[in-house]
Coordinates of C-alpha atoms in Angstrom, one line a residue:
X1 CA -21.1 -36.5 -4.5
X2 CA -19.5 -32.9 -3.7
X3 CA -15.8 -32.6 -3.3
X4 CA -14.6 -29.7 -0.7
X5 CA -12.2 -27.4 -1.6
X6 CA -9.7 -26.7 1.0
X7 CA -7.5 -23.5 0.3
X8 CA -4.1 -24.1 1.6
X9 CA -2.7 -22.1 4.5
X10 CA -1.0 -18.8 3.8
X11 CA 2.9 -18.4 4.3
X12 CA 4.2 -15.8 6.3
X13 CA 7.8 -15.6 6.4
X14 CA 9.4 -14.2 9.3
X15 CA 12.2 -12.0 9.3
X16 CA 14.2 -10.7 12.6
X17 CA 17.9 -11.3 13.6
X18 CA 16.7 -12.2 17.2
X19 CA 16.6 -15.9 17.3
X20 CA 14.1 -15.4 20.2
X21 CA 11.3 -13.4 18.9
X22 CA 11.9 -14.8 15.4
X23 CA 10.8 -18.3 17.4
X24 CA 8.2 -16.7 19.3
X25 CA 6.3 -14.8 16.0
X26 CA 6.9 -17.9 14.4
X27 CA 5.0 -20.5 16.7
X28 CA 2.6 -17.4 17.4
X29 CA 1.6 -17.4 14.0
X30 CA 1.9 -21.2 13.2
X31 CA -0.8 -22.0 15.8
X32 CA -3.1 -19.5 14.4
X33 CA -3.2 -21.8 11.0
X34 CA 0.0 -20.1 8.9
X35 CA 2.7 -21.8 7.0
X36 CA 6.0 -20.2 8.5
X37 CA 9.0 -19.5 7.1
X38 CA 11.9 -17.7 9.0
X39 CA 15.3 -15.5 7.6
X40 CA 17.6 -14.3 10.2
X41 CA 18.9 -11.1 8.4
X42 CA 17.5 -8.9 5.3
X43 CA 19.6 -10.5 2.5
X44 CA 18.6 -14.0 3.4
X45 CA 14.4 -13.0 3.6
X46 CA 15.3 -11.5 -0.3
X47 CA 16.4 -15.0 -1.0
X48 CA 13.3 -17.0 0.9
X49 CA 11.4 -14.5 -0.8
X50 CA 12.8 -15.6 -4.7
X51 CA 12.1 -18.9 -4.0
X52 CA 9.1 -19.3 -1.9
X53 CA 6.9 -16.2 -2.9
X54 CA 5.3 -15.8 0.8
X55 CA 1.8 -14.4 1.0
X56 CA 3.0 -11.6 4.4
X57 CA 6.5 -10.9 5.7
X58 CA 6.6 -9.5 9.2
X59 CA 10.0 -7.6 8.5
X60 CA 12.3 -6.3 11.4
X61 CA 13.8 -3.0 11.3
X62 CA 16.7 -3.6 13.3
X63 CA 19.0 -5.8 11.5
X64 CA 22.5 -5.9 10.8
X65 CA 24.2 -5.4 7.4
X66 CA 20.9 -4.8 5.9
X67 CA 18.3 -3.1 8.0
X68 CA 14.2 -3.4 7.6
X69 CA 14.0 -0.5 5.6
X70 CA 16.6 -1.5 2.9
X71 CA 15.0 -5.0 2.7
X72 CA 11.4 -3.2 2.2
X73 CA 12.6 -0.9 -0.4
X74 CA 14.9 -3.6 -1.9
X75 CA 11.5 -6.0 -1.8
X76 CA 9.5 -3.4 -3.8
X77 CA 11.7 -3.3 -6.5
X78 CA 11.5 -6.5 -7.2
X79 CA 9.7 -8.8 -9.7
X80 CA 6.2 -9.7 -7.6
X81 CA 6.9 -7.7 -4.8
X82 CA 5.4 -4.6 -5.8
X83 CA 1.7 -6.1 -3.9
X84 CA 3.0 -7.9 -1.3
X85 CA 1.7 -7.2 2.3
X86 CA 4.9 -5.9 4.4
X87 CA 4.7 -5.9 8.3
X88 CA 7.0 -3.9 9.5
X89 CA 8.4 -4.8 13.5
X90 CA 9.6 -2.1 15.4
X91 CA 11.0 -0.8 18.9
X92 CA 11.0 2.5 17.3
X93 CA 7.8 3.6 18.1
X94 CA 8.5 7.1 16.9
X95 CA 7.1 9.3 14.2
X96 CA 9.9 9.3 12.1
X97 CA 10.6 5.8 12.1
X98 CA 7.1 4.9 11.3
X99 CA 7.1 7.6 8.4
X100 CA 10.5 6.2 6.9
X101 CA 8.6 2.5 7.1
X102 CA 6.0 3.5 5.0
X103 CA 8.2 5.6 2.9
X104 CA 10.2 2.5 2.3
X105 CA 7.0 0.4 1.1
X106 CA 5.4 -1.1 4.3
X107 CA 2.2 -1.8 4.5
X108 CA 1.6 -2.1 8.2
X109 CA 3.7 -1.5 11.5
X110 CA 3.7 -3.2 14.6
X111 CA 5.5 -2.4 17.6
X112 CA 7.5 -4.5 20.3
X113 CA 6.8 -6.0 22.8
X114 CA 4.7 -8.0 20.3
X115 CA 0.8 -8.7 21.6
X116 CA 1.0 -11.7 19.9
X117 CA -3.1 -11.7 19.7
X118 CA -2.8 -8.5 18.3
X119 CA 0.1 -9.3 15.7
X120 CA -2.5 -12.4 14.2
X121 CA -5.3 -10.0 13.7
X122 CA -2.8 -7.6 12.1
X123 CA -1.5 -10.2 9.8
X124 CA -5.4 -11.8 8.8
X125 CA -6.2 -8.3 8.4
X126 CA -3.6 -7.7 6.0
X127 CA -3.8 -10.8 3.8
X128 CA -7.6 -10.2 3.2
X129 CA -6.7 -6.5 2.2
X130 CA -4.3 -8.3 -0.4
X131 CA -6.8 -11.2 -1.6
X132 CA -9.3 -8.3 -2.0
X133 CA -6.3 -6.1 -4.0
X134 CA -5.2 -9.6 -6.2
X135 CA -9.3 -9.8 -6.7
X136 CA -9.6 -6.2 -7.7
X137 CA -6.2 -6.4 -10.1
X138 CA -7.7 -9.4 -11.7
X139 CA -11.1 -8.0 -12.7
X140 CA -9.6 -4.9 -14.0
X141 CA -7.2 -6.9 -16.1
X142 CA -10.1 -9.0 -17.5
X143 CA -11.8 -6.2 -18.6
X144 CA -9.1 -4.4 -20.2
X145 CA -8.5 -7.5 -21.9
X146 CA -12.4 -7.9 -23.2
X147 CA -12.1 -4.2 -23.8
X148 CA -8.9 -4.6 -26.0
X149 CA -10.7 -7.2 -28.1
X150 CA -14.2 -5.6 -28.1
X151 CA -11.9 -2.1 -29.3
X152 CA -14.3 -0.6 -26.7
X153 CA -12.5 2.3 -24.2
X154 CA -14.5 4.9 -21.6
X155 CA -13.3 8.5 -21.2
X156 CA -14.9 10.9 -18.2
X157 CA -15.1 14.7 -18.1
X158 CA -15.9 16.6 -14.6
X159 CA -17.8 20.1 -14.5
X160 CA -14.5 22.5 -14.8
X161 CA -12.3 20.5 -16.4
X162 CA -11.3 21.5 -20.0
X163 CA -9.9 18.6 -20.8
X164 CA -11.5 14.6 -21.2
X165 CA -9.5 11.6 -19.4
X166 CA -9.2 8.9 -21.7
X167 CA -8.4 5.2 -21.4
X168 CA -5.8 3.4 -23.1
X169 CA -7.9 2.1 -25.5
X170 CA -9.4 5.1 -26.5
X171 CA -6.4 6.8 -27.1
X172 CA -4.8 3.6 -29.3
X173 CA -8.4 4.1 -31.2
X174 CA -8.0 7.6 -32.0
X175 CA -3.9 7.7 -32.4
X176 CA -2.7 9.6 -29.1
X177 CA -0.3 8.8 -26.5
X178 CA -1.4 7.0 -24.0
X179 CA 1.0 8.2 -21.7
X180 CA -0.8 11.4 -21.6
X181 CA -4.3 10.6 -20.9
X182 CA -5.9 14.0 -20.1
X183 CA -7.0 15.4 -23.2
X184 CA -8.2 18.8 -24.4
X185 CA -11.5 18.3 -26.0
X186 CA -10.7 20.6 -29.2
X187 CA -7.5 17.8 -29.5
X188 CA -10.5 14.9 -30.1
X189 CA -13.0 16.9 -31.9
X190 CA -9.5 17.2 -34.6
X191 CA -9.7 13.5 -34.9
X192 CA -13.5 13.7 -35.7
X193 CA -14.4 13.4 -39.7
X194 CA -14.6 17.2 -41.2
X195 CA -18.3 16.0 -42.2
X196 CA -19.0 14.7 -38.6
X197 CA -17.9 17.7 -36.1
X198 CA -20.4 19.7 -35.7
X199 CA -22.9 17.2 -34.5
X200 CA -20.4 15.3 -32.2
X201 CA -19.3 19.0 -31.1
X202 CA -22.9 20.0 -30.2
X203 CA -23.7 16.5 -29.3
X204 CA -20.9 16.9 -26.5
X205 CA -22.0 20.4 -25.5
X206 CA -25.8 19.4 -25.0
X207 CA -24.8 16.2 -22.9
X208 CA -22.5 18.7 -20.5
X209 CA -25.9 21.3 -20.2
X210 CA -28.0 18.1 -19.5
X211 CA -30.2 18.5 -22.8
X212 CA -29.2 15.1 -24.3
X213 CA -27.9 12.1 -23.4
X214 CA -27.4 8.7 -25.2
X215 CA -25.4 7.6 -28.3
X216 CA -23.7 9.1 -30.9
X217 CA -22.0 7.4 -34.6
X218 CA -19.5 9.3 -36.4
X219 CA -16.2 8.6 -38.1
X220 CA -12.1 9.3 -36.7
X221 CA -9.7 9.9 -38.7
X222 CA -6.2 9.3 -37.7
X223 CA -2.7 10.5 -38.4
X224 CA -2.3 8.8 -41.3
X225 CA -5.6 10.0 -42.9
X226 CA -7.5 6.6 -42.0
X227 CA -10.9 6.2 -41.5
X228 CA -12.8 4.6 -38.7
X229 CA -16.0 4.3 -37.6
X230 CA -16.8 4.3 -34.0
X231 CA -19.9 4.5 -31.6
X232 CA -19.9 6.7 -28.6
X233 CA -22.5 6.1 -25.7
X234 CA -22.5 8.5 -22.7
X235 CA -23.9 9.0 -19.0
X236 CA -24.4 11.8 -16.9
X237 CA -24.1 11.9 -13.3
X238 CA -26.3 14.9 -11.9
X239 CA -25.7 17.3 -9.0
X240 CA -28.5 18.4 -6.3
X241 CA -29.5 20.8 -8.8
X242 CA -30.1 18.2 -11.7
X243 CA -27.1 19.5 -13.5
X244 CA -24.6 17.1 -14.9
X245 CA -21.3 17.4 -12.7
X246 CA -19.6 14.3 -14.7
X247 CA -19.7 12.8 -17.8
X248 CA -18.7 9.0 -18.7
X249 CA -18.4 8.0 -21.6
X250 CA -17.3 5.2 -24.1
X251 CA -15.9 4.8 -27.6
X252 CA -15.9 2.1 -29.3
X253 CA -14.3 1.1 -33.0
X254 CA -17.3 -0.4 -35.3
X255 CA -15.8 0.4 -38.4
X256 CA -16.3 -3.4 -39.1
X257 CA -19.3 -3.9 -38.3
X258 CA -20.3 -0.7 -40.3
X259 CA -18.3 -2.6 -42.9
X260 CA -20.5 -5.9 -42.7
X261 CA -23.7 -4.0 -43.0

């Protein structure tokens, strides 16, 4: 027997000081399959917002005591509200409104009169861009969390640069700040063994002229005169002319399983 899992609708909660339109966006919405919830001003949608953590808000502009635009930027600053899928409803169909919208944080603008057809499509539209962004954030913690445990990190390197961009965990592996990510490559080779950099330095400067590619062991030393050992792999992406325009690469700490054996 197979049990079907029904997701449960999204809430959208409505926010406009005109009880009319308010009613109209609300049943609108509500017979296209959404949960609705309503606030009549912009302090009351921060409150519905703190306790109901909608999926969209369809935000007015127009508002008294605390317009659309303070609401949005208010909404961004807050804890979970950083992702959430703003619609912002507007009468001002002009290009400065629209610009201080998205300046504020919206995500989307619609104008009035509302085509309600028009304002369901927006809003479905909008709430798979944020499933596909929740999906995205997700995967990308997952693998920072297996890289964090694997003490694996990737760096890159583009044709002109003179510096390598390097993850967090590569720069926690070799002792930099991780707040400063691009890297000089003279910067890294430092952190390379004595006995070790002149074959990761060549290594490096035959996999940017295409004449090598693969893996490379060596040891790090870090600020404190440890040792590690670590195992770079890297991967060239070629140009029309067969020439490597980017390097990826990744480090990764082995020093126990260098240890083991």
């Amino acid at each position: 027997m197979t049990t079907d899992t029904v997701s449960a609708p999204a809430r959208i909660l409505v926010v406009d000081d005109d009880f009319a339109t308010r009613f109209l966006m609300g049943e609108a919405l509500e017979q296209a399959g959404f949960r609705i919830e309503q606030a009549e001003n912009g302090r009351q949608a921060l409150d519905v917002f703190e306790q109901l953590r909608p999926d969209l808000i369809a935000l007015d502009v127009m508002m008294p005591e605390m317009d659309g635009f303070a609401t949005c930027k208010e909404l961004r600053q807050r804890s979970g509200g950083a992702q959430i899928p703003i619609l912002m409803v507007t009468g001002l169909d002009d290009y400065e409104s629209i610009n201080q919208a998205f300046m504020a944080g919206a995500t989307d603008f619609i104008t009035k009169p509302i085509n309600f057809t028009l304002l369901e499509y927006r809003v479905r539209y909008l709430l798979r861009g944020s499933a596909t962004m929740v999906s995205l954030h997700e995967s990308e913690r997952r693998l920072a969390t297996a890289q964090r445990i694997a003490r694996l990190g990737s760096w890159d390197w583009s044709r002109g640069q003179d510096y390598l961009h390097l993850s967090r965990e590569v720069c926690e592996i070799v002792g930099l700040d991780p707040r400063m990510p691009n890297v000089p490559f003279q910067v890294l080779i430092n952190r390379v063994h004595e006995r070790d950099r002149a074959q990761v330095s060549n290594w490096f400067t035959a996999s940017r002229e295409g004449m090598v590619s693969g893996g490379i062991s060596h040891r790090l030393v870090d600020v404190g005169g440890n040792e590690c050992y670590v195992r770079q792999q890297i991967e060239a992406v070629l140009d029309a002319s067969g020439c490597p325009a980017r390097l990826y690469g990744t480090l990764q700490d082995i020093t126990e399983l260098h240890q083991a054996e």
